[in-house]
mmCIF file of C-alpha atoms in Angstrom:
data_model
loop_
_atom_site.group_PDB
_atom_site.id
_atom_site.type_symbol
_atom_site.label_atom_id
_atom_site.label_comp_id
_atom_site.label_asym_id
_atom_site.label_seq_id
_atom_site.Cartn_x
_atom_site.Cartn_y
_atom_site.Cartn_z
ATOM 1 C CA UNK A 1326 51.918 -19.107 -36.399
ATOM 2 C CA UNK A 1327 51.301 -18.920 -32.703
ATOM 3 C CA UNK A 1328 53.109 -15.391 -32.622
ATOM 4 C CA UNK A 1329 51.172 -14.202 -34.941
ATOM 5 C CA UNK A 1330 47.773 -15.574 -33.380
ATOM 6 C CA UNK A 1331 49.364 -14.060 -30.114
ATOM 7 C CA UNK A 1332 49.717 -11.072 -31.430
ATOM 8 C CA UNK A 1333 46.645 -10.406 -33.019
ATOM 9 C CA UNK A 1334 44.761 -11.449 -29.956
ATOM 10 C CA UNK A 1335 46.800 -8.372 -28.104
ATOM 11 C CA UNK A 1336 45.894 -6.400 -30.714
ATOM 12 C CA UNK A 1337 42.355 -7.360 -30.238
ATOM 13 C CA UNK A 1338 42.193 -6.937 -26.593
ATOM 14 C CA UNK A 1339 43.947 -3.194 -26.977
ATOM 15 C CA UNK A 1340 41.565 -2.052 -29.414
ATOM 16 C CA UNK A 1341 38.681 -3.102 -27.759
ATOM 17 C CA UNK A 1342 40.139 -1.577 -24.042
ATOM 18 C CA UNK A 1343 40.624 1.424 -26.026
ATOM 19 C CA UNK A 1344 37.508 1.854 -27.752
ATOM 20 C CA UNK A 1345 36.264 1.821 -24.369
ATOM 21 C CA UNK A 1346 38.143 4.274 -22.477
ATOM 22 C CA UNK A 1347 38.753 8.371 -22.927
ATOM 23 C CA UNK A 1348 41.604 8.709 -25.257
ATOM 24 C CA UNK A 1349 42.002 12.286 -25.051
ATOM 25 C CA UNK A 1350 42.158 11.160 -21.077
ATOM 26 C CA UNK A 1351 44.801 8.750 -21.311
ATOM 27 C CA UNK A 1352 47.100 11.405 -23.478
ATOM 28 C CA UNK A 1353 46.202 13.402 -20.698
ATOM 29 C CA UNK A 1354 47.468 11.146 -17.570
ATOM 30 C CA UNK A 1355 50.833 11.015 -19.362
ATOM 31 C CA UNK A 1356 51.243 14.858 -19.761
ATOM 32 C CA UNK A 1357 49.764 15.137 -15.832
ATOM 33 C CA UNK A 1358 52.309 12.701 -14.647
ATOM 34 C CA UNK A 1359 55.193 13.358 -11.941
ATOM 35 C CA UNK A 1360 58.293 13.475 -14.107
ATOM 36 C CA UNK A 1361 60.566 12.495 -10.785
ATOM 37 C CA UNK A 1362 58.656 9.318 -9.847
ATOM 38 C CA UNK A 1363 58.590 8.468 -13.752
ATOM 39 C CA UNK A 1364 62.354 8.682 -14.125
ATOM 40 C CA UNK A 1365 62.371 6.722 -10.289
ATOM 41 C CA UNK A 1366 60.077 4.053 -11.636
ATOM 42 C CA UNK A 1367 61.576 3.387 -14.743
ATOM 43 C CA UNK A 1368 65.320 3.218 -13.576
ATOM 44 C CA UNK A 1369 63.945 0.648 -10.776
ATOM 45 C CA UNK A 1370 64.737 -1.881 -14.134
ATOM 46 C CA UNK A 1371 68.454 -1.176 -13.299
ATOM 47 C CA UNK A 1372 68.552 -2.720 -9.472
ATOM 48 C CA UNK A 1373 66.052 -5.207 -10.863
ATOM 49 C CA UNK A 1374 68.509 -6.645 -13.461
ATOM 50 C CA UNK A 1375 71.167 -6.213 -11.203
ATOM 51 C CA UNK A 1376 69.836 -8.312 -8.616
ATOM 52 C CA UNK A 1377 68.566 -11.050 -10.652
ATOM 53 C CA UNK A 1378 72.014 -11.434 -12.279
ATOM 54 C CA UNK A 1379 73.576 -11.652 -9.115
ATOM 55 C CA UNK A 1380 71.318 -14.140 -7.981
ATOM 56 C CA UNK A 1381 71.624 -16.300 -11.161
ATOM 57 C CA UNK A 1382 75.784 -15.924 -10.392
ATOM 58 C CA UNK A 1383 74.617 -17.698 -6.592
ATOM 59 C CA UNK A 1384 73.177 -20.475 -8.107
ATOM 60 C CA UNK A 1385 75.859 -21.351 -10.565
ATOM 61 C CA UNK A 1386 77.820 -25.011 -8.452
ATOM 62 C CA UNK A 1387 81.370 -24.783 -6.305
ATOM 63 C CA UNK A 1388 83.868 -24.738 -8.837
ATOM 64 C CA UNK A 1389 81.891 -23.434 -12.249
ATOM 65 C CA UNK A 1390 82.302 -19.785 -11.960
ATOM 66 C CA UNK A 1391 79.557 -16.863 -13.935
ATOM 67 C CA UNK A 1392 80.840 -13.323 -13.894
ATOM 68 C CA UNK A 1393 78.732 -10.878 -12.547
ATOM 69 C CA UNK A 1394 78.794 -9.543 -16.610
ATOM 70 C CA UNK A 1395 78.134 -12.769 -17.879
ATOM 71 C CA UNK A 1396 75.286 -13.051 -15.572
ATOM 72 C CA UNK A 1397 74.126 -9.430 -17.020
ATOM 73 C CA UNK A 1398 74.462 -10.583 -20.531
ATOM 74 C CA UNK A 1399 72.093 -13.785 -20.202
ATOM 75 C CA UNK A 1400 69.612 -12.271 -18.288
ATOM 76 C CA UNK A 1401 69.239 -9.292 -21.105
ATOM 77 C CA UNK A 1402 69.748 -12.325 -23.574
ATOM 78 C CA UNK A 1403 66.765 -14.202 -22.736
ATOM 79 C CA UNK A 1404 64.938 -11.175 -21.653
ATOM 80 C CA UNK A 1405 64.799 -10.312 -25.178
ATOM 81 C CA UNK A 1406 63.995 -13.633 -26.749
ATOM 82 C CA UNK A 1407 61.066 -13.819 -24.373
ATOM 83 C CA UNK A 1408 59.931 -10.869 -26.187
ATOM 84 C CA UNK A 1409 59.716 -12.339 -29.919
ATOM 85 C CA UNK A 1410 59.641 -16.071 -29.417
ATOM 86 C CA UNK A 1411 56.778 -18.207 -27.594
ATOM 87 C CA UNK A 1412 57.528 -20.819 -24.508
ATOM 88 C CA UNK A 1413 60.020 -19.031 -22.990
ATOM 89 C CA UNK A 1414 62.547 -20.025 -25.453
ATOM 90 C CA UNK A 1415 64.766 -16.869 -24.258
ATOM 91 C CA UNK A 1416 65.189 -18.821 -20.578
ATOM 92 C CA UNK A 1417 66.120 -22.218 -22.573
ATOM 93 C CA UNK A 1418 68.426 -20.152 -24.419
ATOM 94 C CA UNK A 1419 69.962 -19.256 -21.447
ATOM 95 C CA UNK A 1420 70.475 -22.742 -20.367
ATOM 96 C CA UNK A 1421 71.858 -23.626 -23.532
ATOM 97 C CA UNK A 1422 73.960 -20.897 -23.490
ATOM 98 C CA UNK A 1423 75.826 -21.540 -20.301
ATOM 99 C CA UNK A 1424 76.443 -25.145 -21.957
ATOM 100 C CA UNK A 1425 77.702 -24.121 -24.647
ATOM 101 C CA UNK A 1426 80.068 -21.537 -22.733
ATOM 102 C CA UNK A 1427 81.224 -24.557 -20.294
ATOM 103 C CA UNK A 1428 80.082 -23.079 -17.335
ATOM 104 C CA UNK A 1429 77.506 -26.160 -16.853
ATOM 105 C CA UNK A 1430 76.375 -29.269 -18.427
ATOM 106 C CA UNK A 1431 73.437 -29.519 -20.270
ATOM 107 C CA UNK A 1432 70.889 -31.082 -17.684
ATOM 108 C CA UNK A 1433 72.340 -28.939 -15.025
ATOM 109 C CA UNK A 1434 72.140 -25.850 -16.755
ATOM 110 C CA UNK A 1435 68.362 -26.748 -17.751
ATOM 111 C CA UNK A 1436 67.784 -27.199 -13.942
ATOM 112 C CA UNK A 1437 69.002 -24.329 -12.807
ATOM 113 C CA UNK A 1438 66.758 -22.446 -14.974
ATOM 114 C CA UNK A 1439 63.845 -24.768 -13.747
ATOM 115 C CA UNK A 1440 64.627 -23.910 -9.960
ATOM 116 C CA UNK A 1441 65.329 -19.935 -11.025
ATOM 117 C CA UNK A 1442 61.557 -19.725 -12.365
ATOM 118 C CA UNK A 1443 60.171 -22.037 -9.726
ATOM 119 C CA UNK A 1444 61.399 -19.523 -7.120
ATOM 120 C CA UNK A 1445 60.209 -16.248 -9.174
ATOM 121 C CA UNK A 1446 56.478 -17.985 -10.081
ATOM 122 C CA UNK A 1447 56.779 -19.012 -6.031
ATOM 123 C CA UNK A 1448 57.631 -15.302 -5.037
ATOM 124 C CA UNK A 1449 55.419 -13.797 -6.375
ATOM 125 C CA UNK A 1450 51.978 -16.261 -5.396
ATOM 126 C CA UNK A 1451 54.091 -15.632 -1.374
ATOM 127 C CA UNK A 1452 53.748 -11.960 -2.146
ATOM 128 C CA UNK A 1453 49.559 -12.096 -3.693
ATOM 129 C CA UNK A 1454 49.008 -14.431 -1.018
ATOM 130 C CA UNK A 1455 50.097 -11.731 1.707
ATOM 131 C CA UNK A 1456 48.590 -8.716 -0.386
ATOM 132 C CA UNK A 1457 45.195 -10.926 -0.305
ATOM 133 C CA UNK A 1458 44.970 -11.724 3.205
ATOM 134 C CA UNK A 1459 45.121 -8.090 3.860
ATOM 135 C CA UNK A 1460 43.044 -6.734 1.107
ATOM 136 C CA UNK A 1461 39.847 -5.411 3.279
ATOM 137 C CA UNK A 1462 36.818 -5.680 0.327
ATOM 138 C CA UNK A 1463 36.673 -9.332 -0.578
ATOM 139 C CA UNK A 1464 33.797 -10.346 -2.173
ATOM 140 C CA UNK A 1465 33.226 -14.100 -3.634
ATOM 141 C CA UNK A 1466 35.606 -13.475 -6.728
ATOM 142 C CA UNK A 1467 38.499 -12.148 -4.167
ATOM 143 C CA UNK A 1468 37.818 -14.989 -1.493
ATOM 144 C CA UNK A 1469 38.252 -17.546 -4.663
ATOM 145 C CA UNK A 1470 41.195 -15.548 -6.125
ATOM 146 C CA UNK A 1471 42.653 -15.662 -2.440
ATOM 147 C CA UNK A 1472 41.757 -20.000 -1.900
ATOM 148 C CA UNK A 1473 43.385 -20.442 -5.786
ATOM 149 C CA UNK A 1474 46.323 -18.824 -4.945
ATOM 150 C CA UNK A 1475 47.095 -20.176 -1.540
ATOM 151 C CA UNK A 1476 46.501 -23.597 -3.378
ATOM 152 C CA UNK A 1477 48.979 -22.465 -5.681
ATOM 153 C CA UNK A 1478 51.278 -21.925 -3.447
ATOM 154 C CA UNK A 1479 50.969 -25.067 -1.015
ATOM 155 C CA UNK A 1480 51.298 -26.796 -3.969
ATOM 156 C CA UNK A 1481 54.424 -25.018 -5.635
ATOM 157 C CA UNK A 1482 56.168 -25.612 -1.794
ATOM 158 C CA UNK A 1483 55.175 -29.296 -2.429
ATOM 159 C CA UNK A 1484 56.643 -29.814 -5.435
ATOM 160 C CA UNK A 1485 60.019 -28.029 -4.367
ATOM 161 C CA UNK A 1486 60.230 -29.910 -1.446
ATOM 162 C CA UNK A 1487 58.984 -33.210 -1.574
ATOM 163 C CA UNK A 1488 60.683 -35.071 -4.342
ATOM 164 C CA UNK A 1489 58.280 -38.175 -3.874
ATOM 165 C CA UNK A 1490 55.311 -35.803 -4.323
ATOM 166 C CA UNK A 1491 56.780 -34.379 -7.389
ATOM 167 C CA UNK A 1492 57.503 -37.701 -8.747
ATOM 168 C CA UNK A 1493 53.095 -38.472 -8.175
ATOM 169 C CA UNK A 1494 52.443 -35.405 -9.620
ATOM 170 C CA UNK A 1495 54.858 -36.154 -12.711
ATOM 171 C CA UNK A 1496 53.340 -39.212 -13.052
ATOM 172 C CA UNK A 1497 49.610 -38.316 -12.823
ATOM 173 C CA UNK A 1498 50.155 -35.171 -15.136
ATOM 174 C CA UNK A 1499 51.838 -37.459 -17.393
ATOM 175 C CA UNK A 1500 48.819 -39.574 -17.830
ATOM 176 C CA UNK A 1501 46.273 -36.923 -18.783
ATOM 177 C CA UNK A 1502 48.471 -34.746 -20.757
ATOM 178 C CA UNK A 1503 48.183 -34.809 -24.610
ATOM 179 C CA UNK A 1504 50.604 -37.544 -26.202
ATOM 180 C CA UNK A 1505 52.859 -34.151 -27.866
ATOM 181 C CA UNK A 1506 52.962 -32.202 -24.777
ATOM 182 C CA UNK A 1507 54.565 -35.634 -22.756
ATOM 183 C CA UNK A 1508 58.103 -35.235 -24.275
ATOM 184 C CA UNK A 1509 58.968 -31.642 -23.076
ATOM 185 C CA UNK A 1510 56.795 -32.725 -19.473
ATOM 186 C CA UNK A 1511 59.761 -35.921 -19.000
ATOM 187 C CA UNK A 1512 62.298 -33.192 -20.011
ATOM 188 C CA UNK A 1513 60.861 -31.061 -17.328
ATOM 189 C CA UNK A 1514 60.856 -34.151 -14.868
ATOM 190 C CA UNK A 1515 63.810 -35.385 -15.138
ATOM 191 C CA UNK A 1516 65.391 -31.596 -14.485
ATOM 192 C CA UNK A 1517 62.982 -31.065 -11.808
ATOM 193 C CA UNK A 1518 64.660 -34.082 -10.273
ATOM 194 C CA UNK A 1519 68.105 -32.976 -10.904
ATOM 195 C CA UNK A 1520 67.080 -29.836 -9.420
ATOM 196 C CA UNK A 1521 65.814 -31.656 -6.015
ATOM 197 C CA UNK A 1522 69.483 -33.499 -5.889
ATOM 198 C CA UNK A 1523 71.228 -30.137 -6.221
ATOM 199 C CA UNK A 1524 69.638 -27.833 -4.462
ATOM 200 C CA UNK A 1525 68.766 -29.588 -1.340
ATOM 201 C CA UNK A 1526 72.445 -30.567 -0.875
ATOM 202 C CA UNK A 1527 73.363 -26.924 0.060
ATOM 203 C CA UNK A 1528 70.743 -25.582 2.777
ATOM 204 C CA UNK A 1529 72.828 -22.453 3.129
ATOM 205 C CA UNK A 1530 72.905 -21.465 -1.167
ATOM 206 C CA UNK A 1531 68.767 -22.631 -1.262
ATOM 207 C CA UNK A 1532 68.016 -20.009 2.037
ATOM 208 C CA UNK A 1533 69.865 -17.124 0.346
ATOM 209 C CA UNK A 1534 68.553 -18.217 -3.306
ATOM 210 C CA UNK A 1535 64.997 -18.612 -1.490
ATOM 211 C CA UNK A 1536 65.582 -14.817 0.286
ATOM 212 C CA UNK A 1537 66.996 -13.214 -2.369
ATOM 213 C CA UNK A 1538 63.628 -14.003 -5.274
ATOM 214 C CA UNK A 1539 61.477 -13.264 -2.250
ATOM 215 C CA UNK A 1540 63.557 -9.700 -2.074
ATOM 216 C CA UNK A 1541 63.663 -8.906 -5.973
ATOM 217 C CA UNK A 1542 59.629 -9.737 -6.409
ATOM 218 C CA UNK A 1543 59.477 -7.177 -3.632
ATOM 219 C CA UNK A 1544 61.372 -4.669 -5.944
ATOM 220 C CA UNK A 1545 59.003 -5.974 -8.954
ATOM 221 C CA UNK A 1546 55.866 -4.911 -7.207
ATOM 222 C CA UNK A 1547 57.696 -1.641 -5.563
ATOM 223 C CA UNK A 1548 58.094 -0.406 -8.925
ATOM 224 C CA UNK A 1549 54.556 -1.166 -10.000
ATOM 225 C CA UNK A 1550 53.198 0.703 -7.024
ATOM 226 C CA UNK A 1551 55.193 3.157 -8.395
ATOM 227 C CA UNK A 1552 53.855 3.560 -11.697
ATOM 228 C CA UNK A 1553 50.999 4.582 -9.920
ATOM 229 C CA UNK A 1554 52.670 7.295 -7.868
ATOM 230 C CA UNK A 1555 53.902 8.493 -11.572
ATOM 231 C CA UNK A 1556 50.466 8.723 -12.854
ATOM 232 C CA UNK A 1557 49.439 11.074 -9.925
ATOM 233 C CA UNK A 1558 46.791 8.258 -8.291
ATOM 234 C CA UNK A 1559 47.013 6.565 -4.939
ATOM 235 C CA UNK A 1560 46.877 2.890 -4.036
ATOM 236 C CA UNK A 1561 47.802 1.962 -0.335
ATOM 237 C CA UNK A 1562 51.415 -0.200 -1.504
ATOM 238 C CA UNK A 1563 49.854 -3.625 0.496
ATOM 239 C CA UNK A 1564 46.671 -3.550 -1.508
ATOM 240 C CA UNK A 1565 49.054 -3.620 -4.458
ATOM 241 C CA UNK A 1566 50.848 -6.319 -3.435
ATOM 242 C CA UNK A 1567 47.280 -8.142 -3.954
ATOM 243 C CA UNK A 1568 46.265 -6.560 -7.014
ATOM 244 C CA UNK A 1569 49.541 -6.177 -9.229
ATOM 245 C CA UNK A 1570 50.386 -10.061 -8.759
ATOM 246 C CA UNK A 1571 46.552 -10.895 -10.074
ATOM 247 C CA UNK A 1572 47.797 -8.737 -13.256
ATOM 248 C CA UNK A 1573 51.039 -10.503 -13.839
ATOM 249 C CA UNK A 1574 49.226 -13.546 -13.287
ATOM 250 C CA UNK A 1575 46.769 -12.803 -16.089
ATOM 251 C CA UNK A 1576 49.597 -11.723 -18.233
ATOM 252 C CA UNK A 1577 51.096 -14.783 -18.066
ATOM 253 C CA UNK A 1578 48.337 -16.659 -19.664
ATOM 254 C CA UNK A 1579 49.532 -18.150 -23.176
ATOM 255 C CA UNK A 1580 46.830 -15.754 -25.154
ATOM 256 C CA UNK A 1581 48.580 -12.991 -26.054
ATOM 257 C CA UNK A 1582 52.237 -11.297 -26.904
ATOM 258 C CA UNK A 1583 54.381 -11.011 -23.918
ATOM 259 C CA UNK A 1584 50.984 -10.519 -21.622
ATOM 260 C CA UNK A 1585 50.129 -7.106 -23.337
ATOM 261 C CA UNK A 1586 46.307 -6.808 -23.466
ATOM 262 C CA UNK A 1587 45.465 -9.255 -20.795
ATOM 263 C CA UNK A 1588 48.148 -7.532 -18.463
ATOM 264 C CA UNK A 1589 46.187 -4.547 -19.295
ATOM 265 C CA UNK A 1590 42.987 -5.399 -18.856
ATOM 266 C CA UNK A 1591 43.116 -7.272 -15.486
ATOM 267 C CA UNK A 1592 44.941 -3.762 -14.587
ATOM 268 C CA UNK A 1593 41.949 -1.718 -15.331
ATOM 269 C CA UNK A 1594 39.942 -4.299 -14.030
ATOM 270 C CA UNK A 1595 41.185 -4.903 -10.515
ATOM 271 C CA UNK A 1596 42.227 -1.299 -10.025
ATOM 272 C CA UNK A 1597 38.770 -0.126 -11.268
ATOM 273 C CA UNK A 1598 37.951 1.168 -7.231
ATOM 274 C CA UNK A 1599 40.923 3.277 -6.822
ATOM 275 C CA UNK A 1600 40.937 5.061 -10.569
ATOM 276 C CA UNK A 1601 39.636 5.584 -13.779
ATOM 277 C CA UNK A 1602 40.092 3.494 -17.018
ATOM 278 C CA UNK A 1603 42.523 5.969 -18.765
ATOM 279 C CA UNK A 1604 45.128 5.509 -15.765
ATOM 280 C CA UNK A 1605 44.752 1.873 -15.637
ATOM 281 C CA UNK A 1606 45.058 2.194 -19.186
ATOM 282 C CA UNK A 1607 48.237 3.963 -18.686
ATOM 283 C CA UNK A 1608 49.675 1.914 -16.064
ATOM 284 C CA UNK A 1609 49.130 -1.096 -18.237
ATOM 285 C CA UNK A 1610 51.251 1.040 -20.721
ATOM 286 C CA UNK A 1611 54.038 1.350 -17.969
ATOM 287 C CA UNK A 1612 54.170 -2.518 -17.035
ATOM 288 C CA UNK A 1613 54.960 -3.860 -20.057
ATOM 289 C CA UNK A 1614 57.856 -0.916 -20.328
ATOM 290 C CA UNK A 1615 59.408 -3.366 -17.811
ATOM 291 C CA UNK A 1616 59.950 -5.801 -20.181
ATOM 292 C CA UNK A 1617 60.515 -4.030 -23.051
ATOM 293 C CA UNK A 1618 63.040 -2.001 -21.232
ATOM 294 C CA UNK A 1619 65.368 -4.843 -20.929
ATOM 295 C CA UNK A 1620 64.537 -6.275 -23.870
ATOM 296 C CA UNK A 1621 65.981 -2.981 -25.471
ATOM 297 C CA UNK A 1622 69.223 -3.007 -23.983
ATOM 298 C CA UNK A 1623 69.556 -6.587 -24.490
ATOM 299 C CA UNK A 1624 69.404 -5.985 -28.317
ATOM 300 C CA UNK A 1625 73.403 -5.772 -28.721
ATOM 301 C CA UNK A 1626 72.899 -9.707 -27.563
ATOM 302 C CA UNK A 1627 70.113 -11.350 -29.881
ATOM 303 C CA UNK A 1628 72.482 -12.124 -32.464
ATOM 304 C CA UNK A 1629 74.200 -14.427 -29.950
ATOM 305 C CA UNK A 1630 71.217 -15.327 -28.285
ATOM 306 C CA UNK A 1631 69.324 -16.792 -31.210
ATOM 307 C CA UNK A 1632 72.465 -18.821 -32.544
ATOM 308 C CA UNK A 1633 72.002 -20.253 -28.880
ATOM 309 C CA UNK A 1634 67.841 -20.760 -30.029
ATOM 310 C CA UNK A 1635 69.147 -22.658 -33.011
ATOM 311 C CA UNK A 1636 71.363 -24.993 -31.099
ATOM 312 C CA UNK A 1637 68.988 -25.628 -29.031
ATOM 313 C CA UNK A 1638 66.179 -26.936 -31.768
ATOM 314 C CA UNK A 1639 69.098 -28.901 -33.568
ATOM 315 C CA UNK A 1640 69.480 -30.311 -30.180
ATOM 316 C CA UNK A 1641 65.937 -31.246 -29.879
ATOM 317 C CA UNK A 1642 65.921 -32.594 -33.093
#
């Protein structure tokens, strides 16, 4: 039922951007476009997958060996279960998965997850942060997007670093959280702790872990820029490194399906000084092709993915 509310709250959101913007102008950005930089931005999914598999093979322990195809095959796994299931079920999946192919135990495998997100969601609030600080026209809604995500940040470093000050905030969240939420918070807890054990035992695999998400969010944003490039308008690339993280941001927001409408919107909206609706429009178009892209490919794997998904709720059961 949340799918489908998810859903038709994208649904809503697309007709109403839409309704608002020049059709006929939209068709027309796509038939204006620069074929070369739409081929370029589109294959930048390739060195994007690549890289994140390879870094998911780093964080695998001493002695528990991934294959650099293996790696491939869960990330294009869960990439496409993030596409039709809610909570990022595809990423649990891919905890699950490794379990159940003996390359970790359970609570391990969970962590490692935990820590993989942690550093992507830190990456990319590292990279908004920087955009922001440059970003020249700040008015009060930029100065408080700029404070919010530097105390995002701080906080995120906190939590990763300080495993006493992830314990308080544990236990404070705990107490104000819904009684049916508190279960899958103490799951996320006790892996968060697990993680802190880990990962702070190896200062050399956390720097190059810690470099490497900084590196692929880098690519993430590069290829946004480049949708714009595509649709023949100009952004200077460090004012989108402000402006395309505010976008993911919104897309991330548990409203809609996979982030499509509010993705779009906050696209149109924070790009509104450098072009028209109909391009925003059609770069909002272009960002979710980055996930759908992967999910595509990934297809060959959902069969194997979702008997993971059903483990894992027999599990939870």
């Amino acid at each position: 039922m949340k799918r489908f509310i998810s859903i038709f709250v994208s649904v809503v959101i697309l007709l109403i951007i839409y309704s608002k913007i020049d059709f006929q102008g939209l068709i027309q950005v796509f038939q204006n476009c620069d074929r070369l930089w739409m081929v370029t931005s589109l294959a930048m999914v390739i060195p994007i997958t690549l890289v994140t598999s390879w870094r998911l093979q780093q964080l695998m322990p001493s002695g528990n060996s991934l294959s650099f195809i293996e790696a491939n095959r869960l990330i294009l796994g869960s990439s496409v279960l993030n596409m039709v299931l809610p909570s990022k079920m595809g990423d649990i999946a891919k905890a699950y998965f490794m379990k159940d192919r003996g390359h970790l135990s359970g609570t391990l495998s969970l962590s490692l997850v935990v820590f993989e997100k942690a550093c992507d969601m830190l990456s990319l609030l590292l990279w908004c942060a920087f955009g922001l600080i440059l970003y020249p026209q700040k008015d009060v809604f930029f100065w408080a997007m700029t404070m919010a995500i530097a105390l995002g940040l701080v906080l995120g470093l906190l939590l990763l670093g300080s495993k006493p000050f992830a314990g308080l905030f544990f236990t404070i969240t705990l107490k104000i959280i819904p009684r049916k939420m508190k279960s899958k918070l103490q799951t996320l807890q006790d892996s968060w702790g697990e993680m802190h054990d880990y990962f702070w035992q190896d200062k050399k695999q956390l720097l190059l872990t810690t470099a490497t998400s900084i590196f692929l969010w880098f690519l993430h944003l590069l290829q946004i820029w480049l949708f714009i490039l595509t649709l023949n308008a100009w952004v200077p690339f460090w004012i989108n490194l402000a402006l395309s993280p505010l976008a993911i941001l919104a897309g991330l927001l548990p409203l809609t399906f996979a982030g499509i409408g509010t993705r779009d919107a906050a696209l149109i909206f924070f790009y509104q000084s450098y072009f028209d609706g109909a391009t925003g429009a059609a770069l909002g178009l272009l960002c979710t092709s980055r996930y759908v892209l992967p999910a595509l490919i990934g297809l060959p794997l959902l069969g194997q993915m979702m008997a993971a998904v059903q483990n894992v709720k027999k599990t939870d059961s």
